[in-house]
CSV table of N, CA and C in Angstrom, one decimal:
chain,number,residue,atom,x,y,z
A,1,MET,N,6.7,-6.6,11.1
A,1,MET,CA,5.3,-6.9,11.2
A,1,MET,C,5.0,-7.8,10.0
A,2,SER,N,4.3,-8.9,10.2
A,2,SER,CA,3.9,-9.8,9.1
A,2,SER,C,2.5,-9.4,8.8
A,3,GLY,N,2.1,-9.5,7.5
A,3,GLY,CA,0.8,-9.1,7.1
A,3,GLY,C,0.8,-7.6,6.9
A,4,PRO,N,-0.4,-7.0,6.5
A,4,PRO,CA,-0.5,-5.6,6.2
A,4,PRO,C,-0.2,-4.8,7.5
A,5,SER,N,0.3,-3.6,7.3
A,5,SER,CA,0.5,-2.6,8.4
A,5,SER,C,-0.1,-1.3,8.0
A,6,LEU,N,-0.1,-0.4,8.9
A,6,LEU,CA,-0.5,1.0,8.6
A,6,LEU,C,0.7,1.9,8.5
A,7,PHE,N,0.7,2.8,7.6
A,7,PHE,CA,1.8,3.8,7.6
A,7,PHE,C,1.1,5.2,7.8
A,8,LEU,N,1.4,5.9,8.9
A,8,LEU,CA,0.9,7.2,9.2
A,8,LEU,C,1.9,8.2,8.7
A,9,ALA,N,1.7,8.9,7.6
A,9,ALA,CA,2.6,9.8,7.0
A,9,ALA,C,2.5,11.2,7.7
A,10,CYS,N,3.6,11.8,7.9
A,10,CYS,CA,3.7,13.2,8.4
A,10,CYS,C,4.8,14.0,7.8
A,11,SER,N,4.8,15.3,8.1
A,11,SER,CA,5.9,16.1,7.7
A,11,SER,C,7.2,15.8,8.4
A,12,PRO,N,8.3,16.0,7.7
A,12,PRO,CA,9.6,15.7,8.4
A,12,PRO,C,9.7,16.4,9.8
A,13,GLY,N,10.2,15.7,10.7
A,13,GLY,CA,10.4,16.3,12.1
A,13,GLY,C,9.3,16.1,13.0
A,14,LEU,N,8.1,15.6,12.5
A,14,LEU,CA,7.0,15.4,13.4
A,14,LEU,C,6.7,14.0,13.8
A,15,SER,N,7.5,13.0,13.3
A,15,SER,CA,7.2,11.6,13.6
A,15,SER,C,7.2,11.2,15.0
A,16,SER,N,8.0,11.8,15.9
A,16,SER,CA,8.0,11.5,17.3
A,16,SER,C,6.7,12.0,18.0
A,17,LEU,N,6.2,13.2,17.5
A,17,LEU,CA,5.0,13.7,18.0
A,17,LEU,C,3.8,12.9,17.5
A,18,LEU,N,3.9,12.4,16.3
A,18,LEU,CA,2.8,11.6,15.7
A,18,LEU,C,2.8,10.2,16.4
A,19,ARG,N,4.0,9.7,16.8
A,19,ARG,CA,4.0,8.4,17.5
A,19,ARG,C,3.3,8.6,18.9
A,20,GLN,N,3.5,9.7,19.6
A,20,GLN,CA,2.9,10.0,20.9
A,20,GLN,C,1.4,10.1,20.7
A,21,GLU,N,0.9,10.7,19.6
A,21,GLU,CA,-0.5,10.9,19.3
A,21,GLU,C,-1.1,9.5,19.0
A,22,ALA,N,-0.4,8.6,18.3
A,22,ALA,CA,-0.8,7.3,18.0
A,22,ALA,C,-0.9,6.4,19.3
A,23,GLN,N,0.0,6.6,20.2
A,23,GLN,CA,0.0,5.9,21.4
A,23,GLN,C,-1.3,6.2,22.2
A,24,GLU,N,-1.6,7.5,22.2
A,24,GLU,CA,-2.8,8.0,22.9
A,24,GLU,C,-4.1,7.3,22.4
A,25,LEU,N,-4.1,7.0,21.1
A,25,LEU,CA,-5.2,6.3,20.4
A,25,LEU,C,-5.1,4.8,20.6
A,26,GLU,N,-4.1,4.4,21.3
A,26,GLU,CA,-3.9,2.9,21.6
A,26,GLU,C,-3.6,2.1,20.3
A,27,LEU,N,-2.9,2.7,19.3
A,27,LEU,CA,-2.5,1.9,18.2
A,27,LEU,C,-1.3,1.1,18.6
A,28,LYS,N,-1.2,-0.1,18.0
A,28,LYS,CA,-0.2,-1.1,18.5
A,28,LYS,C,1.0,-1.2,17.6
A,29,GLU,N,2.1,-1.7,18.2
A,29,GLU,CA,3.4,-2.0,17.4
A,29,GLU,C,3.9,-0.8,16.6
A,30,LEU,N,4.0,0.3,17.3
A,30,LEU,CA,4.4,1.5,16.6
A,30,LEU,C,5.9,1.5,16.4
A,31,VAL,N,6.3,1.8,15.1
A,31,VAL,CA,7.7,1.9,14.7
A,31,VAL,C,7.9,3.3,14.0
A,32,GLU,N,8.7,4.1,14.6
A,32,GLU,CA,8.9,5.5,14.0
A,32,GLU,C,9.9,5.4,12.9
A,33,SER,N,9.7,6.2,11.9
A,33,SER,CA,10.6,6.4,10.8
A,33,SER,C,10.7,7.9,10.5
A,34,GLU,N,11.6,8.3,9.6
A,34,GLU,CA,11.8,9.7,9.3
A,34,GLU,C,10.5,10.5,8.9
A,35,LEU,N,9.7,9.8,8.1
A,35,LEU,CA,8.5,10.5,7.5
A,35,LEU,C,7.2,10.0,8.0
A,36,GLY,N,7.2,9.3,9.2
A,36,GLY,CA,6.0,8.8,9.7
A,36,GLY,C,6.1,7.7,10.7
A,37,VAL,N,5.0,7.0,10.9
A,37,VAL,CA,5.0,5.9,11.9
A,37,VAL,C,4.3,4.7,11.3
A,38,HIS,N,4.8,3.5,11.5
A,38,HIS,CA,4.2,2.3,11.1
A,38,HIS,C,3.4,1.7,12.3
A,39,ALA,N,2.3,1.1,12.1
A,39,ALA,CA,1.5,0.5,13.2
A,39,ALA,C,0.8,-0.8,12.7
A,40,ARG,N,0.4,-1.6,13.6
A,40,ARG,CA,-0.2,-2.9,13.2
A,40,ARG,C,-1.6,-2.5,12.6
A,41,PHE,N,-1.9,-3.3,11.5
A,41,PHE,CA,-3.2,-3.0,10.8
A,41,PHE,C,-4.3,-3.7,11.5
A,42,SER,N,-5.4,-3.0,11.6
A,42,SER,CA,-6.7,-3.6,11.9
A,42,SER,C,-7.7,-2.5,11.4
A,43,TRP,N,-8.9,-2.9,11.1
A,43,TRP,CA,-9.9,-1.9,10.6
A,43,TRP,C,-10.2,-0.9,11.7
A,44,ASP,N,-10.2,-1.3,13.0
A,44,ASP,CA,-10.4,-0.4,14.1
A,44,ASP,C,-9.3,0.6,14.2
A,45,ALA,N,-8.0,0.1,14.0
A,45,ALA,CA,-6.9,1.0,14.1
A,45,ALA,C,-6.9,2.0,12.9
A,46,MET,N,-7.3,1.5,11.7
A,46,MET,CA,-7.4,2.4,10.5
A,46,MET,C,-8.4,3.5,10.8
A,47,PHE,N,-9.6,3.2,11.3
A,47,PHE,CA,-10.6,4.2,11.5
A,47,PHE,C,-10.2,5.2,12.6
A,48,ARG,N,-9.6,4.7,13.7
A,48,ARG,CA,-9.1,5.6,14.8
A,48,ARG,C,-8.1,6.5,14.3
A,49,ALA,N,-7.1,6.0,13.5
A,49,ALA,CA,-6.0,6.8,12.9
A,49,ALA,C,-6.6,7.8,12.0
A,50,SER,N,-7.5,7.4,11.1
A,50,SER,CA,-8.0,8.4,10.1
A,50,SER,C,-8.8,9.5,10.8
A,51,LEU,N,-9.5,9.2,11.8
A,51,LEU,CA,-10.4,10.2,12.5
A,51,LEU,C,-9.7,10.9,13.6
A,52,GLY,N,-8.7,10.3,14.3
A,52,GLY,CA,-8.2,10.9,15.5
A,52,GLY,C,-6.8,11.5,15.4
A,53,LEU,N,-6.1,11.2,14.4
A,53,LEU,CA,-4.7,11.8,14.3
A,53,LEU,C,-4.7,13.1,13.6
A,54,HIS,N,-4.2,14.1,14.3
A,54,HIS,CA,-4.1,15.5,13.7
A,54,HIS,C,-2.8,15.7,12.9
A,55,LEU,N,-1.8,15.0,13.3
A,55,LEU,CA,-0.5,15.3,12.6
A,55,LEU,C,-0.3,14.4,11.4
A,56,ALA,N,-1.0,13.4,11.2
A,56,ALA,CA,-0.9,12.5,10.0
A,56,ALA,C,-1.5,13.2,8.8
A,57,SER,N,-0.7,13.2,7.8
A,57,SER,CA,-1.2,13.8,6.5
A,57,SER,C,-1.9,12.8,5.7
A,58,ARG,N,-1.6,11.5,6.0
A,58,ARG,CA,-2.2,10.4,5.2
A,58,ARG,C,-2.1,9.1,6.0
A,59,VAL,N,-3.0,8.2,5.8
A,59,VAL,CA,-3.0,6.9,6.4
A,59,VAL,C,-3.1,5.8,5.3
A,60,ASP,N,-2.0,5.1,5.1
A,60,ASP,CA,-1.9,4.1,4.1
A,60,ASP,C,-1.9,2.7,4.7
A,61,ILE,N,-2.4,1.7,3.9
A,61,ILE,CA,-2.2,0.3,4.2
A,61,ILE,C,-1.0,-0.2,3.4
A,62,CYS,N,0.0,-0.8,4.1
A,62,CYS,CA,1.2,-1.3,3.5
A,62,CYS,C,1.2,-2.8,3.5
A,63,MET,N,1.3,-3.4,2.3
A,63,MET,CA,1.5,-4.8,2.2
A,63,MET,C,2.9,-5.2,2.5
A,64,PRO,N,3.2,-6.4,2.9
A,64,PRO,CA,4.6,-6.8,3.2
A,64,PRO,C,5.4,-6.7,1.9
A,65,GLU,N,6.6,-6.3,2.0
A,65,GLU,CA,7.5,-6.2,0.9
A,65,GLU,C,8.0,-7.6,0.4
A,66,PHE,N,8.3,-7.7,-0.9
A,66,PHE,CA,8.8,-8.9,-1.4
A,66,PHE,C,9.8,-8.7,-2.6
A,67,GLN,N,10.5,-9.7,-3.0
A,67,GLN,CA,11.4,-9.6,-4.1
A,67,GLN,C,10.8,-10.1,-5.4
A,68,ALA,N,11.0,-9.4,-6.5
A,68,ALA,CA,10.5,-9.8,-7.8
A,68,ALA,C,11.5,-9.4,-8.8
A,69,ARG,N,12.0,-10.3,-9.6
A,69,ARG,CA,12.9,-10.1,-10.7
A,69,ARG,C,12.3,-10.2,-12.1
A,70,ARG,N,11.2,-10.8,-12.2
A,70,ARG,CA,10.5,-11.0,-13.5
A,70,ARG,C,9.0,-10.6,-13.3
A,71,PHE,N,8.4,-10.3,-14.5
A,71,PHE,CA,7.0,-9.9,-14.4
A,71,PHE,C,6.1,-11.0,-14.0
A,72,ASP,N,6.4,-12.2,-14.4
A,72,ASP,CA,5.5,-13.3,-13.9
A,72,ASP,C,5.6,-13.5,-12.4
A,73,GLU,N,6.8,-13.4,-11.9
A,73,GLU,CA,7.0,-13.5,-10.4
A,73,GLU,C,6.3,-12.3,-9.7
A,74,LEU,N,6.4,-11.1,-10.3
A,74,LEU,CA,5.6,-10.0,-9.7
A,74,LEU,C,4.2,-10.3,-9.6
A,75,ARG,N,3.6,-10.7,-10.7
A,75,ARG,CA,2.1,-11.0,-10.7
A,75,ARG,C,1.8,-12.1,-9.7
A,76,LYS,N,2.6,-13.1,-9.6
A,76,LYS,CA,2.3,-14.2,-8.7
A,76,LYS,C,2.3,-13.7,-7.2
A,77,LYS,N,3.3,-13.0,-6.9
A,77,LYS,CA,3.5,-12.5,-5.5
A,77,LYS,C,2.5,-11.4,-5.1
A,78,VAL,N,2.1,-10.6,-6.1
A,78,VAL,CA,1.1,-9.6,-5.8
A,78,VAL,C,-0.3,-10.3,-5.6
A,79,SER,N,-0.6,-11.3,-6.4
A,79,SER,CA,-1.8,-12.0,-6.2
A,79,SER,C,-2.0,-12.7,-4.9
A,80,ARG,N,-0.9,-13.0,-4.2
A,80,ARG,CA,-0.9,-13.6,-2.9
A,80,ARG,C,-1.2,-12.7,-1.8
A,81,GLN,N,-1.2,-11.4,-2.0
A,81,GLN,CA,-1.5,-10.4,-1.0
A,81,GLN,C,-3.0,-10.4,-0.7
A,82,PRO,N,-3.4,-10.0,0.5
A,82,PRO,CA,-4.8,-10.1,0.9
A,82,PRO,C,-5.7,-9.0,0.3
A,83,TRP,N,-5.8,-8.9,-1.0
A,83,TRP,CA,-6.5,-7.8,-1.6
A,83,TRP,C,-8.0,-7.8,-1.3
A,84,SER,N,-8.6,-9.0,-1.1
A,84,SER,CA,-10.0,-9.1,-0.9
A,84,SER,C,-10.4,-8.4,0.4
A,85,ARG,N,-9.5,-8.1,1.3
A,85,ARG,CA,-9.8,-7.4,2.5
A,85,ARG,C,-10.0,-5.9,2.2
A,86,PHE,N,-9.5,-5.4,1.1
A,86,PHE,CA,-9.6,-4.0,0.8
A,86,PHE,C,-10.3,-3.7,-0.5
A,87,ILE,N,-10.4,-4.6,-1.4
A,87,ILE,CA,-10.9,-4.3,-2.8
A,87,ILE,C,-12.0,-5.4,-3.1
A,88,GLU,N,-13.1,-4.9,-3.6
A,88,GLU,CA,-14.2,-5.8,-4.1
A,88,GLU,C,-14.3,-5.8,-5.6
A,89,SER,N,-14.8,-6.9,-6.1
A,89,SER,CA,-15.0,-7.0,-7.5
A,89,SER,C,-15.9,-5.9,-8.0
A,90,GLY,N,-15.5,-5.3,-9.1
A,90,GLY,CA,-16.2,-4.1,-9.7
A,90,GLY,C,-15.7,-2.8,-9.2
A,91,GLN,N,-14.9,-2.8,-8.2
A,91,GLN,CA,-14.4,-1.5,-7.7
A,91,GLN,C,-13.4,-0.8,-8.7
A,92,ARG,N,-13.4,0.5,-8.6
A,92,ARG,CA,-12.5,1.3,-9.4
A,92,ARG,C,-11.1,1.4,-8.6
A,93,VAL,N,-10.0,1.2,-9.4
A,93,VAL,CA,-8.7,1.3,-8.8
A,93,VAL,C,-7.8,2.1,-9.7
A,94,CYS,N,-7.0,2.9,-9.0
A,94,CYS,CA,-5.9,3.7,-9.7
A,94,CYS,C,-4.6,3.1,-9.3
A,95,ILE,N,-3.8,2.6,-10.2
A,95,ILE,CA,-2.5,2.0,-9.8
A,95,ILE,C,-1.4,2.9,-10.4
A,96,ARG,N,-0.5,3.4,-9.4
A,96,ARG,CA,0.6,4.2,-9.8
A,96,ARG,C,1.9,3.4,-9.5
A,97,SER,N,2.7,3.3,-10.5
A,97,SER,CA,3.9,2.5,-10.4
A,97,SER,C,5.2,3.4,-10.6
A,98,LYS,N,6.2,3.1,-9.7
A,98,LYS,CA,7.5,3.8,-9.8
A,98,LYS,C,8.5,2.7,-9.8
A,99,SER,N,9.6,2.9,-10.6
A,99,SER,CA,10.7,1.9,-10.6
A,99,SER,C,12.0,2.6,-10.6
A,100,ASN,N,12.9,2.1,-9.7
A,100,ASN,CA,14.2,2.7,-9.5
A,100,ASN,C,15.3,1.6,-9.5
A,101,LYS,N,16.1,1.5,-10.4
A,101,LYS,CA,17.2,0.5,-10.5
A,101,LYS,C,16.7,-0.9,-10.4
A,102,SER,N,15.5,-1.1,-11.0
A,102,SER,CA,14.9,-2.4,-11.0
A,102,SER,C,15.0,-3.1,-12.4
A,103,ARG,N,15.0,-4.4,-12.5
A,103,ARG,CA,15.0,-5.1,-13.8
A,103,ARG,C,13.6,-4.9,-14.4
A,104,LEU,N,12.6,-4.6,-13.6
A,104,LEU,CA,11.2,-4.3,-14.0
A,104,LEU,C,11.0,-2.8,-14.2
A,105,MET,N,11.7,-2.3,-15.2
A,105,MET,CA,11.7,-0.8,-15.3
A,105,MET,C,10.5,-0.2,-16.1
A,106,HIS,N,9.8,-1.0,-16.8
A,106,HIS,CA,8.7,-0.5,-17.6
A,106,HIS,C,7.4,-0.4,-16.7
A,107,THR,N,7.1,0.8,-16.2
A,107,THR,CA,6.1,1.0,-15.2
A,107,THR,C,4.7,0.7,-15.8
A,108,GLY,N,4.5,0.8,-17.1
A,108,GLY,CA,3.2,0.4,-17.7
A,108,GLY,C,3.0,-1.1,-17.6
A,109,ALA,N,4.0,-1.9,-17.8
A,109,ALA,CA,3.9,-3.3,-17.6
A,109,ALA,C,3.7,-3.7,-16.2
A,110,VAL,N,4.4,-3.0,-15.3
A,110,VAL,CA,4.2,-3.2,-13.8
A,110,VAL,C,2.8,-3.0,-13.4
A,111,THR,N,2.2,-1.9,-13.9
A,111,THR,CA,0.8,-1.5,-13.6
A,111,THR,C,-0.1,-2.6,-14.1
A,112,GLN,N,0.1,-3.1,-15.3
A,112,GLN,CA,-0.7,-4.1,-15.9
A,112,GLN,C,-0.7,-5.4,-15.1
A,113,ARG,N,0.5,-5.8,-14.7
A,113,ARG,CA,0.6,-7.1,-14.0
A,113,ARG,C,0.0,-7.0,-12.6
A,114,VAL,N,0.2,-5.8,-11.9
A,114,VAL,CA,-0.5,-5.6,-10.6
A,114,VAL,C,-2.0,-5.6,-10.8
A,115,HIS,N,-2.5,-5.0,-11.8
A,115,HIS,CA,-3.9,-5.0,-12.0
A,115,HIS,C,-4.5,-6.4,-12.2
A,116,GLU,N,-3.8,-7.2,-13.1
A,116,GLU,CA,-4.2,-8.5,-13.3
A,116,GLU,C,-4.1,-9.4,-12.0
A,117,ALA,N,-3.1,-9.2,-11.2
A,117,ALA,CA,-2.9,-9.9,-10.0
A,117,ALA,C,-4.0,-9.6,-9.0
A,118,ILE,N,-4.4,-8.3,-8.9
A,118,ILE,CA,-5.5,-7.9,-8.0
A,118,ILE,C,-6.8,-8.6,-8.4
A,119,GLN,N,-7.0,-8.6,-9.8
A,119,GLN,CA,-8.3,-9.3,-10.3
A,119,GLN,C,-8.2,-10.7,-10.0
A,120,ASP,N,-7.0,-11.4,-10.1
A,120,ASP,CA,-6.9,-12.8,-9.7
A,120,ASP,C,-7.3,-13.0,-8.3
A,121,ALA,N,-6.7,-12.1,-7.4
A,121,ALA,CA,-6.9,-12.3,-5.9
A,121,ALA,C,-8.4,-12.0,-5.5
A,122,VAL,N,-9.0,-11.1,-6.2
A,122,VAL,CA,-10.4,-10.7,-5.8
A,122,VAL,C,-11.4,-11.6,-6.4
A,123,GLY,N,-11.0,-12.3,-7.5
A,123,GLY,CA,-11.9,-13.2,-8.2
A,123,GLY,C,-12.9,-12.6,-9.1
A,124,GLY,N,-12.6,-11.4,-9.6
A,124,GLY,CA,-13.5,-10.7,-10.5
A,124,GLY,C,-12.9,-9.5,-11.1
A,125,ARG,N,-13.7,-8.8,-11.9
A,125,ARG,CA,-13.1,-7.6,-12.6
A,125,ARG,C,-13.0,-6.4,-11.7
A,126,VAL,N,-11.8,-5.8,-11.8
A,126,VAL,CA,-11.6,-4.5,-11.1
A,126,VAL,C,-11.2,-3.5,-12.2
A,127,GLU,N,-12.0,-2.4,-12.1
A,127,GLU,CA,-11.8,-1.4,-13.2
A,127,GLU,C,-10.5,-0.5,-12.9
A,128,LEU,N,-9.6,-0.5,-13.9
A,128,LEU,CA,-8.4,0.3,-13.8
A,128,LEU,C,-8.7,1.7,-14.3
A,129,VAL,N,-8.4,2.7,-13.5
A,129,VAL,CA,-8.6,4.1,-14.0
A,129,VAL,C,-7.3,4.9,-14.0
A,130,LYS,N,-7.2,5.9,-14.8
A,130,LYS,CA,-6.1,6.7,-14.9
A,130,LYS,C,-6.0,7.7,-13.7
A,131,PRO,N,-4.9,8.2,-13.3
A,131,PRO,CA,-4.8,9.1,-12.2
A,131,PRO,C,-5.7,10.4,-12.3
A,132,ALA,N,-5.9,10.8,-13.6
A,132,ALA,CA,-6.7,12.0,-13.8
A,132,ALA,C,-8.2,11.7,-13.5
A,133,GLU,N,-8.6,10.4,-13.5
A,133,GLU,CA,-10.0,10.0,-13.3
A,133,GLU,C,-10.1,9.3,-12.0
A,134,ALA,N,-9.2,9.5,-11.1
A,134,ALA,CA,-9.1,8.6,-9.9
A,134,ALA,C,-10.0,9.1,-8.7
A,135,ASP,N,-10.8,10.1,-8.9
A,135,ASP,CA,-11.7,10.6,-7.8
A,135,ASP,C,-12.7,9.4,-7.4
A,136,GLY,N,-12.6,9.1,-6.2
A,136,GLY,CA,-13.5,8.0,-5.6
A,136,GLY,C,-12.9,6.6,-5.8
A,137,ALA,N,-11.8,6.5,-6.5
A,137,ALA,CA,-11.2,5.2,-6.8
A,137,ALA,C,-10.2,4.9,-5.7
A,138,LEU,N,-10.0,3.6,-5.4
A,138,LEU,CA,-9.0,3.2,-4.4
A,138,LEU,C,-7.6,3.4,-5.1
A,139,ARG,N,-6.6,3.9,-4.4
A,139,ARG,CA,-5.3,4.2,-5.0
A,139,ARG,C,-4.3,3.1,-4.5
A,140,VAL,N,-3.6,2.5,-5.4
A,140,VAL,CA,-2.6,1.5,-5.1
A,140,VAL,C,-1.3,2.0,-5.6
A,141,ASN,N,-0.3,2.2,-4.8
A,141,ASN,CA,1.0,2.7,-5.2
A,141,ASN,C,2.0,1.6,-5.1
A,142,VAL,N,2.7,1.3,-6.3
A,142,VAL,CA,3.7,0.3,-6.4
A,142,VAL,C,5.0,0.9,-6.5
A,143,THR,N,6.0,0.5,-5.7
A,143,THR,CA,7.3,1.0,-5.8
A,143,THR,C,8.3,-0.1,-5.9
A,144,LEU,N,9.1,-0.1,-6.9
A,144,LEU,CA,10.2,-1.1,-7.1
A,144,LEU,C,11.5,-0.4,-6.9
A,145,LYS,N,12.3,-0.8,-5.9
A,145,LYS,CA,13.6,-0.3,-5.7
A,145,LYS,C,14.5,-1.5,-5.8
A,146,GLY,N,15.3,-1.5,-6.8
A,146,GLY,CA,16.1,-2.8,-7.1
A,146,GLY,C,15.1,-3.9,-7.4
A,147,ASN,N,15.2,-5.0,-6.7
A,147,ASN,CA,14.2,-6.1,-6.8
A,147,ASN,C,13.2,-6.1,-5.7
A,148,THR,N,13.2,-5.1,-4.9
A,148,THR,CA,12.2,-5.1,-3.8
A,148,THR,C,11.0,-4.3,-4.2
A,149,CYS,N,9.8,-5.0,-4.0
A,149,CYS,CA,8.5,-4.4,-4.3
A,149,CYS,C,7.8,-4.0,-3.1
A,150,SER,N,7.3,-2.8,-3.0
A,150,SER,CA,6.4,-2.4,-1.9
A,150,SER,C,5.1,-1.9,-2.5
A,151,LEU,N,4.0,-2.2,-1.8
A,151,LEU,CA,2.6,-1.9,-2.2
A,151,LEU,C,1.9,-1.1,-1.1
A,152,ARG,N,1.3,0.0,-1.5
A,152,ARG,CA,0.6,0.8,-0.5
A,152,ARG,C,-0.8,1.1,-1.0
A,153,VAL,N,-1.8,0.9,-0.2
A,153,VAL,CA,-3.2,1.2,-0.5
A,153,VAL,C,-3.5,2.5,0.2
A,154,ASP,N,-3.9,3.5,-0.6
A,154,ASP,CA,-4.2,4.8,0.0
A,154,ASP,C,-5.7,5.1,0.0
């Protein structure tokens, strides 16, 4: 899938049942994985999934994965994502970063670059909050595995 997609998370062993449930809600381009189902993103699909799926424990928006070996490259590629579809200037955002076998191992620096890139893309200030203060804030999860970066909006 190109562009953002939905990830419908579920408990292990329930993904085939979740896929059937998503088909009944007419979600498109369903791809089953061990811990959930990917579907094509649209706001309509997001709302139907959030309100109509009983087996999904979470509905995330997944940005397309990309390669990043340097912090400047990370910031540049993150800023190219369609953040303005999900985040407005002035909004509160909690960014959680994880790194595994990546050259970009300093998660504090990763969080800082992602925050700056989101502000670049949105064209305004976005308030960064800590996980303990994240009530009501949009959550962005950044995972670096090797040089592959994945971004999820929860």
